[in-house]
Structure formats: structure tokens, C-alpha cells
XYZ file of N, CA and C in Angstrom:
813
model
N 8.959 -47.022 55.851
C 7.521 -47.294 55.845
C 6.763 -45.972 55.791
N 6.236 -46.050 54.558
C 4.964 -44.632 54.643
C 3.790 -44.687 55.408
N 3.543 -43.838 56.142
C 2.426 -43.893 57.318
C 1.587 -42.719 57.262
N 0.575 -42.486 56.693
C -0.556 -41.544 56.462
C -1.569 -41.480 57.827
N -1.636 -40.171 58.025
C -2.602 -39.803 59.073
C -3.787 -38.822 59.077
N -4.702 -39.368 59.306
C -5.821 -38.338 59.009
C -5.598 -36.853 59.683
N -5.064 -37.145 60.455
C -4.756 -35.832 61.914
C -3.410 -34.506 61.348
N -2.690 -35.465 60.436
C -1.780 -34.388 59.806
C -2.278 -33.370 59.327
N -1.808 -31.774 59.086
C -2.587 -30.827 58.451
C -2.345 -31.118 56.777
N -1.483 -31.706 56.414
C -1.321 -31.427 55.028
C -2.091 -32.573 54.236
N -2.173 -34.152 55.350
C -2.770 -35.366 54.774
C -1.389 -35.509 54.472
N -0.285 -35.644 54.620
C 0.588 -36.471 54.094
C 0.905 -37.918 55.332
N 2.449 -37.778 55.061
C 2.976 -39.183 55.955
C 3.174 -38.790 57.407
N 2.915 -39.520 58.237
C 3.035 -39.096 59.848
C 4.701 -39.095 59.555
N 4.850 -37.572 60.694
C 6.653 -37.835 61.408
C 7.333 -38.545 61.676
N 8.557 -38.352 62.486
C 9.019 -39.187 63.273
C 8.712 -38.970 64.687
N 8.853 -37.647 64.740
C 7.895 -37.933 66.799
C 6.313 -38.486 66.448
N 5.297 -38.097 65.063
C 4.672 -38.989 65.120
C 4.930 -40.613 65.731
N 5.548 -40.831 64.725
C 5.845 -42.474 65.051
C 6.192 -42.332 66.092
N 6.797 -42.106 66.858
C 7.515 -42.252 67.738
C 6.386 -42.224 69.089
N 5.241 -41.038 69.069
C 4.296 -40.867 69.899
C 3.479 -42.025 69.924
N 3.116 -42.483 68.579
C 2.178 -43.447 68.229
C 2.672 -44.967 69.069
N 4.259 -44.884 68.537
C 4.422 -46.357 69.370
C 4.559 -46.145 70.851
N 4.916 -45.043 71.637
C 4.947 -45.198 73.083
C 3.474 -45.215 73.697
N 2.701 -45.052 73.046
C 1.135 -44.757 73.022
C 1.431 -46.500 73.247
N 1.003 -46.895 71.926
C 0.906 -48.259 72.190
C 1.762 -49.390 73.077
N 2.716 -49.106 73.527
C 3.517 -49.996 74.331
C 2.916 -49.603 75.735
N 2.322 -47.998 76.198
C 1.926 -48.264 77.070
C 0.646 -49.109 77.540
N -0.278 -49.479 76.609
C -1.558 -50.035 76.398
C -0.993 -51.554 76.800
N -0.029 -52.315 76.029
C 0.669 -53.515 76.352
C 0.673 -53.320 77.455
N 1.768 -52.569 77.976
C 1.747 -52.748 79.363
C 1.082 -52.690 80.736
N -0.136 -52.024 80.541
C -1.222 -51.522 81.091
C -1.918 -53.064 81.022
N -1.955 -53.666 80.066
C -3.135 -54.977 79.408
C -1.909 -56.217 80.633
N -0.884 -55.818 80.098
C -0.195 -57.727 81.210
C -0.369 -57.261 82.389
N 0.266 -55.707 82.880
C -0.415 -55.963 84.435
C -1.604 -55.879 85.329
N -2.775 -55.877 84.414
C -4.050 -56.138 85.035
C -4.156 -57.806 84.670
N -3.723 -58.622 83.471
C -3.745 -59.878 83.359
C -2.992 -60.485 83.984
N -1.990 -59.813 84.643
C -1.146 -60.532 85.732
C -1.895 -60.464 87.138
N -2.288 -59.863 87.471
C -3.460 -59.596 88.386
C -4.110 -60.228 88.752
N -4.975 -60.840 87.349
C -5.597 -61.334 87.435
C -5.324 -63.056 87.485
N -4.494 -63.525 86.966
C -3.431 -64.343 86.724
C -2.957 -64.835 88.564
N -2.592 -64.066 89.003
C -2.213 -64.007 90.822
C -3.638 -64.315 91.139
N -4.555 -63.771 90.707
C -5.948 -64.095 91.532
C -6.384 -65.790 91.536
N -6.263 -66.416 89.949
C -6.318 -67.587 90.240
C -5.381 -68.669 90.062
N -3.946 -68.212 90.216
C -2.803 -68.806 90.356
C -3.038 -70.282 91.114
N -3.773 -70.165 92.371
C -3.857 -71.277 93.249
C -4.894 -72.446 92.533
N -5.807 -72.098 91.624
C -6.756 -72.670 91.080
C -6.146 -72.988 89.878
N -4.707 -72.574 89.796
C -4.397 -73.120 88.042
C -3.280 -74.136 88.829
N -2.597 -73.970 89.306
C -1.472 -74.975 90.271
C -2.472 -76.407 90.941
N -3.457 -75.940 91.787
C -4.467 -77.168 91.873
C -4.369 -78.219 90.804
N -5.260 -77.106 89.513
C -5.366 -78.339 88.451
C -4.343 -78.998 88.036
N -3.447 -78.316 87.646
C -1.828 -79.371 87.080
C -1.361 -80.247 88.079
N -1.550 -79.770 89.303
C -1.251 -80.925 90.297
C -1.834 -82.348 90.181
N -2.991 -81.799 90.194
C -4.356 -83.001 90.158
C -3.843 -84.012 88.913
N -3.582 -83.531 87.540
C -2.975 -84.392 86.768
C -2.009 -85.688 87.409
N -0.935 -85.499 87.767
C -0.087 -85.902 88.391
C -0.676 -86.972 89.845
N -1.321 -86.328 90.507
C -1.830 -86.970 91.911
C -2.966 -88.256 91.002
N -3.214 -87.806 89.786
C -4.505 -89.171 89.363
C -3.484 -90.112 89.144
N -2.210 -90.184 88.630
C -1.573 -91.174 88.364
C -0.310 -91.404 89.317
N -0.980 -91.655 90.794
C -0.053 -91.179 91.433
C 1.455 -90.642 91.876
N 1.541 -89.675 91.656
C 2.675 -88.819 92.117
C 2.261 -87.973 93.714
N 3.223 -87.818 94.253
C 3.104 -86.873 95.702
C 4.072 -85.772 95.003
N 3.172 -84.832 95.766
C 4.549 -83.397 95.469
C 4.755 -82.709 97.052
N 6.114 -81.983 96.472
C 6.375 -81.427 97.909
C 7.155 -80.029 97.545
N 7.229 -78.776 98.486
C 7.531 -77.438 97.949
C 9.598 -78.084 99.097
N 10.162 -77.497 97.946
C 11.570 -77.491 99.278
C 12.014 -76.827 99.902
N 11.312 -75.435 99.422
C 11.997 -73.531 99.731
C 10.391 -73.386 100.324
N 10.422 -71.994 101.509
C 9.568 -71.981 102.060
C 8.854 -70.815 100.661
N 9.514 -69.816 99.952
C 8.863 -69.189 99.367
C 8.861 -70.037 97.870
N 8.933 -71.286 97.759
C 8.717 -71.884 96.336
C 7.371 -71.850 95.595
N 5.796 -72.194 96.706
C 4.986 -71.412 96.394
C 4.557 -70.527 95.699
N 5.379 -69.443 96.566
C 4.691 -67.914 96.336
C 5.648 -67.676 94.698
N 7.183 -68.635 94.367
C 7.627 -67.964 93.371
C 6.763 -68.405 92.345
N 6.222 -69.622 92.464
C 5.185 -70.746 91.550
C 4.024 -69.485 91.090
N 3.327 -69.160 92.258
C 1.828 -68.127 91.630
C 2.630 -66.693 91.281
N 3.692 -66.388 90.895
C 4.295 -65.501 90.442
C 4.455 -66.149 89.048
N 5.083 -66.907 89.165
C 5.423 -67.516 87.907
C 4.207 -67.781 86.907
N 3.114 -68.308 87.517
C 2.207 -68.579 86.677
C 1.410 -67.516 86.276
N 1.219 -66.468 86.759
C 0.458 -65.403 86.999
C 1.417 -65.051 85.793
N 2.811 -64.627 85.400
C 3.622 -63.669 84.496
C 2.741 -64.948 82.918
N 3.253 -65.906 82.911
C 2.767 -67.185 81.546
C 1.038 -66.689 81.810
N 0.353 -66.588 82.594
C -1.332 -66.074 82.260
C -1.164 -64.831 81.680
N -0.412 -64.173 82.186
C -0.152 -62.487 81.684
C -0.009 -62.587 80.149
N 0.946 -63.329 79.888
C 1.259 -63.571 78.333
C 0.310 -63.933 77.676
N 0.149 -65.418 78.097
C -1.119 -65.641 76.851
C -2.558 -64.728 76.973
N -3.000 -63.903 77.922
C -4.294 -63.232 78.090
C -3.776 -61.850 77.185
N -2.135 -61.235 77.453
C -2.163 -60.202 77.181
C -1.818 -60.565 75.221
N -1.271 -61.566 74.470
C -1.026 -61.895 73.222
C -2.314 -61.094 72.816
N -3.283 -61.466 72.553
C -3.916 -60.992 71.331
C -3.790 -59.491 71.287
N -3.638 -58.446 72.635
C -3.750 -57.254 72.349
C -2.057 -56.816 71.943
N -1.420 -57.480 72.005
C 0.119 -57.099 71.622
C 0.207 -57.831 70.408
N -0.678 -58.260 70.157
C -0.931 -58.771 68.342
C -1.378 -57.368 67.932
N -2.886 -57.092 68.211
C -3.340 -56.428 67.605
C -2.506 -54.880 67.356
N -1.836 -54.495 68.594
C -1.313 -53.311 68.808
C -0.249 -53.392 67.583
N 0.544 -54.223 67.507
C 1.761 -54.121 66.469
C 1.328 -54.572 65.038
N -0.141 -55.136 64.672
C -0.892 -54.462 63.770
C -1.532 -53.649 63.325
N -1.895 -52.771 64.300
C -2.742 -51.423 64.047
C -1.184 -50.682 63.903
N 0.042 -50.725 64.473
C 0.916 -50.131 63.835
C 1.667 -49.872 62.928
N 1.888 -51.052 62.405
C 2.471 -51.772 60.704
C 1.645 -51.440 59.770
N -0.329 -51.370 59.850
C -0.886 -51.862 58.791
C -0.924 -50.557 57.616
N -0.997 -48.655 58.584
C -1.128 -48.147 57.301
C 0.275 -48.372 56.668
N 1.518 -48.809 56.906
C 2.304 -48.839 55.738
C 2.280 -50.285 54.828
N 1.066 -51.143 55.105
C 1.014 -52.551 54.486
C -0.383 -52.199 53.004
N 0.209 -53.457 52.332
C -0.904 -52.924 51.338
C -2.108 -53.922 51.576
N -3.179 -54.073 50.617
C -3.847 -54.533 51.546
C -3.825 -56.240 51.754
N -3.308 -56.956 50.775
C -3.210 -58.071 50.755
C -2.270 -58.292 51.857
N -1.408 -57.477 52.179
C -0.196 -57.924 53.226
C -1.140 -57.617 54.783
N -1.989 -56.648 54.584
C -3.136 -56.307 55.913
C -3.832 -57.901 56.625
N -4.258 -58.586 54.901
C -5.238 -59.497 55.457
C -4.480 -60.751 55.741
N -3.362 -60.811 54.934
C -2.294 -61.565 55.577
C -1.980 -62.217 57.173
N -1.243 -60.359 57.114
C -1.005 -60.577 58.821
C -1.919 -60.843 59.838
N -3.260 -60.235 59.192
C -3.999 -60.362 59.952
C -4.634 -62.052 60.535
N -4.979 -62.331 59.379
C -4.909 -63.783 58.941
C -3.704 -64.944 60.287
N -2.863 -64.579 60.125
C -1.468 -64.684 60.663
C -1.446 -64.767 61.764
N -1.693 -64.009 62.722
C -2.492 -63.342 63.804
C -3.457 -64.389 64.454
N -4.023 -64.359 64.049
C -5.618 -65.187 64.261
C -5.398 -66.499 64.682
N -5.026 -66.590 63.285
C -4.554 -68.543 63.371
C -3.364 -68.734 64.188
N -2.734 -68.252 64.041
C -1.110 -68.187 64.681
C -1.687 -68.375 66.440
N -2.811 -67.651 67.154
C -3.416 -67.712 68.324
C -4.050 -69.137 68.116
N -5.052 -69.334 67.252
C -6.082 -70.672 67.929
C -4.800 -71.906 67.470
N -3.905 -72.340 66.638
C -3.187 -73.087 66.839
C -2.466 -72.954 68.151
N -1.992 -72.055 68.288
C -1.175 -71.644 69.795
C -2.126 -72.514 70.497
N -3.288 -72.127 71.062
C -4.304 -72.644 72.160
C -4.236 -73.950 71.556
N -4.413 -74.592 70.464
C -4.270 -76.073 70.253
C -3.190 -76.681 70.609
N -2.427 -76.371 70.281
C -1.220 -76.768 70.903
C -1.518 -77.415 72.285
N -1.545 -76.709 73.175
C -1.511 -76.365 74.860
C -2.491 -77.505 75.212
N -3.674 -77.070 74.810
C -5.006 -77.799 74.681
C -4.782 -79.753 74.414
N -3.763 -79.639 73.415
C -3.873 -80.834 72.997
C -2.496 -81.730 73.872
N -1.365 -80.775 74.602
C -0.558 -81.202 75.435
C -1.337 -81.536 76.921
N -1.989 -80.300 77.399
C -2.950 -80.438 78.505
C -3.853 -82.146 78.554
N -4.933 -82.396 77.715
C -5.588 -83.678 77.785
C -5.148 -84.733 77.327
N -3.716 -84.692 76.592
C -3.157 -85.898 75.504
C -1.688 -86.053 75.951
N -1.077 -85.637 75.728
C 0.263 -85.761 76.088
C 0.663 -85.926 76.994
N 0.841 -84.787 78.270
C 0.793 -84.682 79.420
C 0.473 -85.708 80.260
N -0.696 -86.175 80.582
C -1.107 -87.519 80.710
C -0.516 -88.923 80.607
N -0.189 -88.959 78.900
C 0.546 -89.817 79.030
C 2.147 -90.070 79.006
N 2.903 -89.081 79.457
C 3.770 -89.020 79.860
C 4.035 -89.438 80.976
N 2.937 -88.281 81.677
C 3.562 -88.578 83.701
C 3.249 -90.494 83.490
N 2.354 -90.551 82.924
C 2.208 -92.567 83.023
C 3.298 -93.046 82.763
N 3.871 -92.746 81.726
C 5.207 -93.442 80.980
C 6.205 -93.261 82.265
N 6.611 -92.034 82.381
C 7.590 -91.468 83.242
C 7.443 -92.367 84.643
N 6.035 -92.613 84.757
C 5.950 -92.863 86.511
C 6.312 -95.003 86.222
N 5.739 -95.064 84.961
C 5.534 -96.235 85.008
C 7.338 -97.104 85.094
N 8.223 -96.209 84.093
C 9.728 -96.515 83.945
C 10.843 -96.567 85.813
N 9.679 -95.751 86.604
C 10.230 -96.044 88.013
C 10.064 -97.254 88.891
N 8.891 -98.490 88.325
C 8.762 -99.448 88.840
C 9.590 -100.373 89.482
N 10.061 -100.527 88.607
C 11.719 -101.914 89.122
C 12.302 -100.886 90.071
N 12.315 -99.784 90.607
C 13.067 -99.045 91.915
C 12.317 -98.974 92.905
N 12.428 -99.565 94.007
C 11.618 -99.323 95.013
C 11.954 -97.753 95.589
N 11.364 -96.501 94.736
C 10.793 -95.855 95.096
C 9.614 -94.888 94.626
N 9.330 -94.062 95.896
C 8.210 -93.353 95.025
C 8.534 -91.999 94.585
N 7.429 -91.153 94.101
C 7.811 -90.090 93.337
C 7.114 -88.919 93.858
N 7.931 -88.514 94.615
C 7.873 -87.143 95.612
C 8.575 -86.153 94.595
N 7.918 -85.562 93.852
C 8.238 -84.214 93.343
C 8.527 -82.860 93.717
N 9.208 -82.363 93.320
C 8.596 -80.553 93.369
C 8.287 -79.888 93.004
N 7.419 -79.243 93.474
C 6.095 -78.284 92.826
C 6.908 -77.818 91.666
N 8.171 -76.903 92.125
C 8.483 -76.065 90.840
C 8.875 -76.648 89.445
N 9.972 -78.034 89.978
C 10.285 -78.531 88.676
C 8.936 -79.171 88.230
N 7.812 -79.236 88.815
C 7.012 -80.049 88.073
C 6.053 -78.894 87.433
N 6.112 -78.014 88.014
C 4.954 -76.477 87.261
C 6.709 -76.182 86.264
N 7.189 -76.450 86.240
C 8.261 -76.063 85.338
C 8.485 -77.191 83.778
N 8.155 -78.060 84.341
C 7.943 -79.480 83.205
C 7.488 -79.123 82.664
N 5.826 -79.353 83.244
C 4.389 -78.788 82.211
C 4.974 -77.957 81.564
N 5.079 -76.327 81.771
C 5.153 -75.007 80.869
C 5.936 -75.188 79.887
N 7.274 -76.004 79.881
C 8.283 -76.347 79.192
C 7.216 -77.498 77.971
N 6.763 -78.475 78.238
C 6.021 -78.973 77.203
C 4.551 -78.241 76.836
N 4.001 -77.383 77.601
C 2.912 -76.318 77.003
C 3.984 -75.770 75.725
N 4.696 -74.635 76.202
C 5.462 -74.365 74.841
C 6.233 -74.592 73.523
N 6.905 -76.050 74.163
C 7.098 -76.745 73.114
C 6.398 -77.093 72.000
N 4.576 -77.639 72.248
C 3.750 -77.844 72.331
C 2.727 -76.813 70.947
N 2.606 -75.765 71.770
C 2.167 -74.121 71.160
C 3.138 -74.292 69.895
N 4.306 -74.013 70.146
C 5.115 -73.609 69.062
C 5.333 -74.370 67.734
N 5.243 -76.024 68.270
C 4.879 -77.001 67.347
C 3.817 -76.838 66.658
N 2.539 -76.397 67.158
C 1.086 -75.943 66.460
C 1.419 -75.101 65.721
N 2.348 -74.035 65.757
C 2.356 -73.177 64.606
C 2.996 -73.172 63.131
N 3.292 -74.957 63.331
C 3.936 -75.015 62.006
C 2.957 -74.774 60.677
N 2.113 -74.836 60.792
C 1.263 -74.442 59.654
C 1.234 -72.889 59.280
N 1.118 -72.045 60.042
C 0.977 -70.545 60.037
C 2.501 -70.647 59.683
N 3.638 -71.257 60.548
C 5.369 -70.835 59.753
C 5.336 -70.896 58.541
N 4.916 -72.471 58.077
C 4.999 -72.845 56.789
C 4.716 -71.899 55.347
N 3.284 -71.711 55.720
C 2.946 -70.428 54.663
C 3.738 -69.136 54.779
N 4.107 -68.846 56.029
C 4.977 -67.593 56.091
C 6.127 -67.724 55.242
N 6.746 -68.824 56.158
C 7.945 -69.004 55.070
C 8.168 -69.130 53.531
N 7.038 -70.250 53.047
C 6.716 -70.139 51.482
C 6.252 -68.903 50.563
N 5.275 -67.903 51.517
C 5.042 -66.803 50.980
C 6.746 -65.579 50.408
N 7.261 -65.917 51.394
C 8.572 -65.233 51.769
C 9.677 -65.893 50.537
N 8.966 -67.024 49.768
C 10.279 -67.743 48.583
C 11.610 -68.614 49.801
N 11.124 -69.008 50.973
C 12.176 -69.888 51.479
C 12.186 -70.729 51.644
N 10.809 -71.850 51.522
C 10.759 -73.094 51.318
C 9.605 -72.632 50.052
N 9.620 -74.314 49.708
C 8.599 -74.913 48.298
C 7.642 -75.634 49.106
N 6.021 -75.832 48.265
C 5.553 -76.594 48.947
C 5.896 -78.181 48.519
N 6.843 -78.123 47.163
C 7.053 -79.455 46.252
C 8.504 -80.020 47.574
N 8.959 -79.147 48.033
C 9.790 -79.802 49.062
C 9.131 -80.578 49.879
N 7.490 -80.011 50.618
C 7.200 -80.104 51.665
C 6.652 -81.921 51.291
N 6.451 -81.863 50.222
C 5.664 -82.950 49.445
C 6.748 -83.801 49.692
N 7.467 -83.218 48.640
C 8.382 -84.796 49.275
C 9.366 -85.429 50.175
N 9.364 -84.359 51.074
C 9.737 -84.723 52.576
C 9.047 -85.593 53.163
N 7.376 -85.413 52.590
C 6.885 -86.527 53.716
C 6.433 -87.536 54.552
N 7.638 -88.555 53.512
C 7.760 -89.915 54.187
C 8.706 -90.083 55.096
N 9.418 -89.032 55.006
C 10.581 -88.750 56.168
C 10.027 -88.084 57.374
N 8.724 -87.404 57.151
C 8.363 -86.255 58.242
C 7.167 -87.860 59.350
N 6.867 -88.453 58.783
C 6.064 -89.355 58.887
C 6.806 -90.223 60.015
N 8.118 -91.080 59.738
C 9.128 -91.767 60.202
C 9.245 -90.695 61.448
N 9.613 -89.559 61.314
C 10.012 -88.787 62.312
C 9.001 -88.597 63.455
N 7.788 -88.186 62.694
C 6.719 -88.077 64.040
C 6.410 -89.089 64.624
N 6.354 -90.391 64.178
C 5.257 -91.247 64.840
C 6.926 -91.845 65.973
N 8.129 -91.738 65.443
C 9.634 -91.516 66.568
C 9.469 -91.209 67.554
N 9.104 -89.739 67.588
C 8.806 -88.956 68.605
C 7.853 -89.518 69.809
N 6.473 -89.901 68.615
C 5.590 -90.390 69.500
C 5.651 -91.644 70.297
N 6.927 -92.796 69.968
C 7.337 -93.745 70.457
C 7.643 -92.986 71.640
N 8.796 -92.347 71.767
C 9.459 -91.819 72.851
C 8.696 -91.228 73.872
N 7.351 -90.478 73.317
C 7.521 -89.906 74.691
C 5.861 -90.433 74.943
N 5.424 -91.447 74.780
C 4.076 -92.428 74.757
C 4.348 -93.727 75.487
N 3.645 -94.469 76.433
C 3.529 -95.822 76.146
C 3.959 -96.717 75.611
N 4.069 -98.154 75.254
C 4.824 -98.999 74.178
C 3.370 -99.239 73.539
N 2.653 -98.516 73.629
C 1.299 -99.145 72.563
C 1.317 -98.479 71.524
N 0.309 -99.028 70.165
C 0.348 -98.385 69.056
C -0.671 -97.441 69.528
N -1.819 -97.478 70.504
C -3.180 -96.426 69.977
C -2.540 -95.458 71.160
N -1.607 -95.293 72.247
C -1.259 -94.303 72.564
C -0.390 -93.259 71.563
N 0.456 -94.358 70.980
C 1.440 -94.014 69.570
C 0.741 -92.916 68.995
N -0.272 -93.539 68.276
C -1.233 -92.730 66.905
C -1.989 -91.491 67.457
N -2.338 -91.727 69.050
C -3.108 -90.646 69.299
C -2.585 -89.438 69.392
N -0.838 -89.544 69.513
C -0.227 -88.421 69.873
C 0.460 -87.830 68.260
N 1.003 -88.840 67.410
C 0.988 -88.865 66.332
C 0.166 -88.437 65.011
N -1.009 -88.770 65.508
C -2.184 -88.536 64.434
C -2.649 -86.573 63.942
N -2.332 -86.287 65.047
C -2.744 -84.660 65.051
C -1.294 -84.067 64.860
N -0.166 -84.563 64.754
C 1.293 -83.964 64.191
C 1.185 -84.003 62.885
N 0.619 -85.175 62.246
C 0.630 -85.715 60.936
C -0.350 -84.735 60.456
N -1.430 -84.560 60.934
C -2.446 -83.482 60.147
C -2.175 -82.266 60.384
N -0.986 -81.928 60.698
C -0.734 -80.644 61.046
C 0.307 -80.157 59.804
N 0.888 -81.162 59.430
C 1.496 -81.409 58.246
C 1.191 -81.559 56.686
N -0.201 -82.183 56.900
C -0.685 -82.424 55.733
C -1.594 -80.830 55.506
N -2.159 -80.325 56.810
C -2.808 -78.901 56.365
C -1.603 -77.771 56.272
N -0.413 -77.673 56.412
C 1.010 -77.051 56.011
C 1.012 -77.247 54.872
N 0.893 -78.553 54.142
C 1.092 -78.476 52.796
C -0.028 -77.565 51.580
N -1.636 -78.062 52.110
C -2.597 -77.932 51.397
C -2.592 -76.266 51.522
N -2.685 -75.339 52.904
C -2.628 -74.232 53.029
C -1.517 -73.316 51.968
N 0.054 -73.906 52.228
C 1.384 -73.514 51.246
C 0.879 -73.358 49.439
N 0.162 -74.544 49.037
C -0.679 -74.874 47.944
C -1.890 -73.648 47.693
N -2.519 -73.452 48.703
C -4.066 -72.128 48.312
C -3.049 -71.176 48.627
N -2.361 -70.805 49.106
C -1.855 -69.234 49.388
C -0.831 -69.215 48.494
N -0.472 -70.133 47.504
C 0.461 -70.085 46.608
C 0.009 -69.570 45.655
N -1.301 -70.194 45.176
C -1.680 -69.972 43.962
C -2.178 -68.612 43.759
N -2.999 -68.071 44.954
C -3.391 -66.415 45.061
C -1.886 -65.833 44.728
N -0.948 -66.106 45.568
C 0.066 -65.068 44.623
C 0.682 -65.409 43.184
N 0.742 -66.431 42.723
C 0.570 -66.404 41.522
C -0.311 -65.354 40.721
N -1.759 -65.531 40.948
C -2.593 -64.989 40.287
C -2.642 -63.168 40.385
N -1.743 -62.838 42.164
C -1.918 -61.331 42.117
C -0.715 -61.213 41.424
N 0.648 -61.971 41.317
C 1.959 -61.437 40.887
C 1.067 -60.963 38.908
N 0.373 -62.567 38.408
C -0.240 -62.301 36.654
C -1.036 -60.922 36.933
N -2.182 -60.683 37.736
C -2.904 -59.168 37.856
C -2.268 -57.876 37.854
N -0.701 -58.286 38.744
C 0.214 -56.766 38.314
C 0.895 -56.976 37.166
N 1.324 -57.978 36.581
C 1.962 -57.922 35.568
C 1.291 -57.660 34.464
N -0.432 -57.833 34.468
C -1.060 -57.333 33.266
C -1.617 -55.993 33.503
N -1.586 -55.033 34.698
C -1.493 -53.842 34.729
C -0.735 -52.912 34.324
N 0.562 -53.992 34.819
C 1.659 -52.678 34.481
C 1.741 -52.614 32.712
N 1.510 -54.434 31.770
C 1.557 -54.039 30.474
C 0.190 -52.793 29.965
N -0.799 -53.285 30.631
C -2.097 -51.927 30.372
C -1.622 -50.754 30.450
N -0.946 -50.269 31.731
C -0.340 -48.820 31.669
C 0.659 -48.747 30.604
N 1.733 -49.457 30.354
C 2.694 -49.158 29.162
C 1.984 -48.556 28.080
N 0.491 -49.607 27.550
C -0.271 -49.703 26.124
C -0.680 -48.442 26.501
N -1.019 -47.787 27.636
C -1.900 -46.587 27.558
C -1.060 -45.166 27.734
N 0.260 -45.335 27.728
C 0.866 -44.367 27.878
C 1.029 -43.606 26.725
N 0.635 -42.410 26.786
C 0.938 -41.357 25.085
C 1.911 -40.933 24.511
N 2.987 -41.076 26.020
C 3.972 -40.283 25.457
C 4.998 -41.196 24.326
N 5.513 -40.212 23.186
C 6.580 -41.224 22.057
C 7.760 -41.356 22.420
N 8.464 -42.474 21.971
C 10.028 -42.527 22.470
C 10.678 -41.550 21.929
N 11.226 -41.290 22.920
C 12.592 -39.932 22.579
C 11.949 -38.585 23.543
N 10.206 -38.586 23.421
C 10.032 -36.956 23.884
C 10.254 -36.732 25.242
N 10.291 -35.632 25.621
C 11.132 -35.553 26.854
C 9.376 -34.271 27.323
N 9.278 -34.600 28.217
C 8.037 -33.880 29.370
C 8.788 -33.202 30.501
């Protein structure tokens, strides 16, 4: 990777202790950014454990800690997952301000692009497990304990351990749209695959949504409905970012014939 620096005396490519300065520079900034967001993260640990509880206690569940320090490992735990998602965008940005002078610029607005969306799907994700899913799970889950005469005394951890486990699942599922184009940009899927996969992708989601929903259809669709459009904007996105490289691959290919036509020199002479 060629890396130009204004600070060099000659204007050429930064070093290798350049690079090398440049990235310990930046890893310390990362690290500097999670442990004040972890910090901060510990500060309202008790106010983020409240709320997920509260989920659970509306449809009644009881919870109970079994270890005297299970607690304290819980607002540790949650405090490191706040650290992450508060500290992501600057450990985005950092390992783009490091990549970008050797990117050109279409690959700049790319990643950048990449970046961005790759975050607010992330938060959709979560967002849409948090008020939709979540919910109706613990119902399903609590409701399948009926015929047992008992109740459902939890623990804190496996249950702050559930949630995070379907938060991420969740996140990562949202990013199939940002994969999709990655991958298609990259020549490893088609979007004519994606096309006609998806009466199969269809069968598969609204599966899913049997399983982990209610036996109703409008719990079904509600969890279903935003998988399916997550799919259909994978395709349409694969489709616009296709055709731009089409059109930049025709723009270099009619440059490079312009430079040939404009070159003076005759076959055979030697410069």
C-alpha cells in the first residue's frame, strides 16, 4: 500500500516506522475511546440491567443472582458490550483514516459508505430485536412452560446473556445488505443469484419466524416482514452499485484506448 504524507521531506510515500508510528498512534486513541466508554458504560450499567429486566418482569418472569459477585460480573459485562458499540464508530473511523491514503477514491467512498450503513443497520438490528423480537419470545418461551406447574425464576446472567446473544445475532443479521454489496462488488456472489434464490429465502424466513414467534400469523409477519425487506433492499442496492462499476470499469477502458490513440511513439522505436 502506497501512503503519501504531507510531513515527509521529499513528498513521497510514508516509511515503515512511519506506518508503524501512525498505527500505534491510532490504536492508542481506540484504546483511550473504550476505556472512557467503559466508564461510562459502568456508570449506567444498573440503568441498562433495570431495563432488560423490566422486559421479562412485564410478562412475568422472577429473576434471581446465584453467585454473590454475579451482579458485579453482569455491570462488567455490560459496561465491556457499551464499550464496543459507543467505541465502533471511532475504531471505524480510525482504520479508515488509515487505509484511505492508499485507497482510490471510489474505494474511499465505498468504505466509507460501508462504515456508515454497516453502523445504522447494526443499531437496527438491536433496535428491532429490543421492541419486536425479544418480547415475543420471552411470551412464547414463558407461554410453552404452562402445562408444568412451575414458575420461571431466572438468572440474571443467563438471562443478560440470552438478550446479548440475540442483540448480536440480530445486528449481524442487519448487515446483510452492506455484506451483500461487499460481496458482489468483490465478484463472489451475482445479484441474478440473489434473484432467484428468493422464493427459497422467503420459505426460510417466515420458518424462522414460526419458530421463534407465537402460533399467529401477525406475530409471524411482524418479525418476518423486516427480514424480507432486508432482502429485497440486498438485491436492489447489489443492482445500483453494480451498474456504477460497470460504467467506471467502460470509463477506464475508454481511457486507457484514448491514451493508446494519443501515444506518439512508432512501433519498433525504442526511447
Amino acid at each position: 500500500m502506497k501512503r503519501r504524507t504531507e510531513n515527509s521531506e521529499n513528498g513521497g510515500e510514508m516509511t515503515l516506522s512511519g506506518h508503524l508510528t501512525e498505527l500505534r498512534n491510532r490504536i492508542i486513541v481506540i484504546i483511550v475511546v473504550l476505556i472512557a466508554a467503559m466508564l461510562v458504560g459502568l456508570h449506567y450499567a444498573e440503568t441498562i440491567i433495570t431495563a432488560l429486566l423490566d422486559i421479562g418482569r412485564a410478562r412475568g418472569y422472577q429473576f434471581v443472582y446465584l453467585a454473590p459477585q454475579e451482579m458485579l460480573i453482569q455491570y462488567f459485562s455490560l459496561s465491556l458490550i457499551f464499550a464496543a458499540l459507543i467505541g465502533l464508530p471511532i475504531i471505524f473511523y480510525e482504520v479508515y483514516a488509515f487505509m484511505s491514503p492508499g485507497l482510490r477514491h471510489r474505494e474511499k467512498i465505498f468504505m466509507m459508505l460501508a462504515i456508515i450503513f454497516g453502523m445504522i443497520f447494526g443499531f437496527l438490528g438491536i433496535l428491532f430485536a429490543y421492541k419486536i423480537l425479544i418480547p415475543f419470545m420471552l411470551y412464547f418461551l414463558l407461554d410453552m412452560s404452562k402445562g408444568v406447574d412451575v414458575y420461571a425464576a431466572i438468572s440474571v446472567g443467563n438471562y443478560v446473556s440470552f438478550l446479548m446473544t440475540i442483540f448480536i445475532i440480530f445486528a449481524v443479521l442487519f448487515e446483510f445488505p452492506v455484506v451483500s454489496v461487499l460481496l458482489s462488488q468483490l465478484g463472489i456472489i451475482k445479484v441474478e443469484w440473489m434473484r432467484k434464490a428468493r422464493k427459497v429465502m422467503i420459505v426460510l424466513i417466515f420458518l424462522m419466524a414460526a419458530i421463534v414467534t407465537p402460533p399467529d400469523i401477525v406475530s409471524q409477519v411482524m418479525v418476518a416482514l423486516p427480514m424480507l425487506l432486508l432482502y429485497e433492499l440486498s438485491i436492489i442496492l447489489c443492482t445500483i452499485f453494480g451498474v456504477f462499476k460497470k460504467k467506471e470499469k467502460k470509463t477506464e477502458i475508454e481511457e486507457e484506448d484514448d491514451a493508446e490513440d494519443e501515444d506518439p511513439t512508432p512501433e519498433g522505436t525504442t526511447i
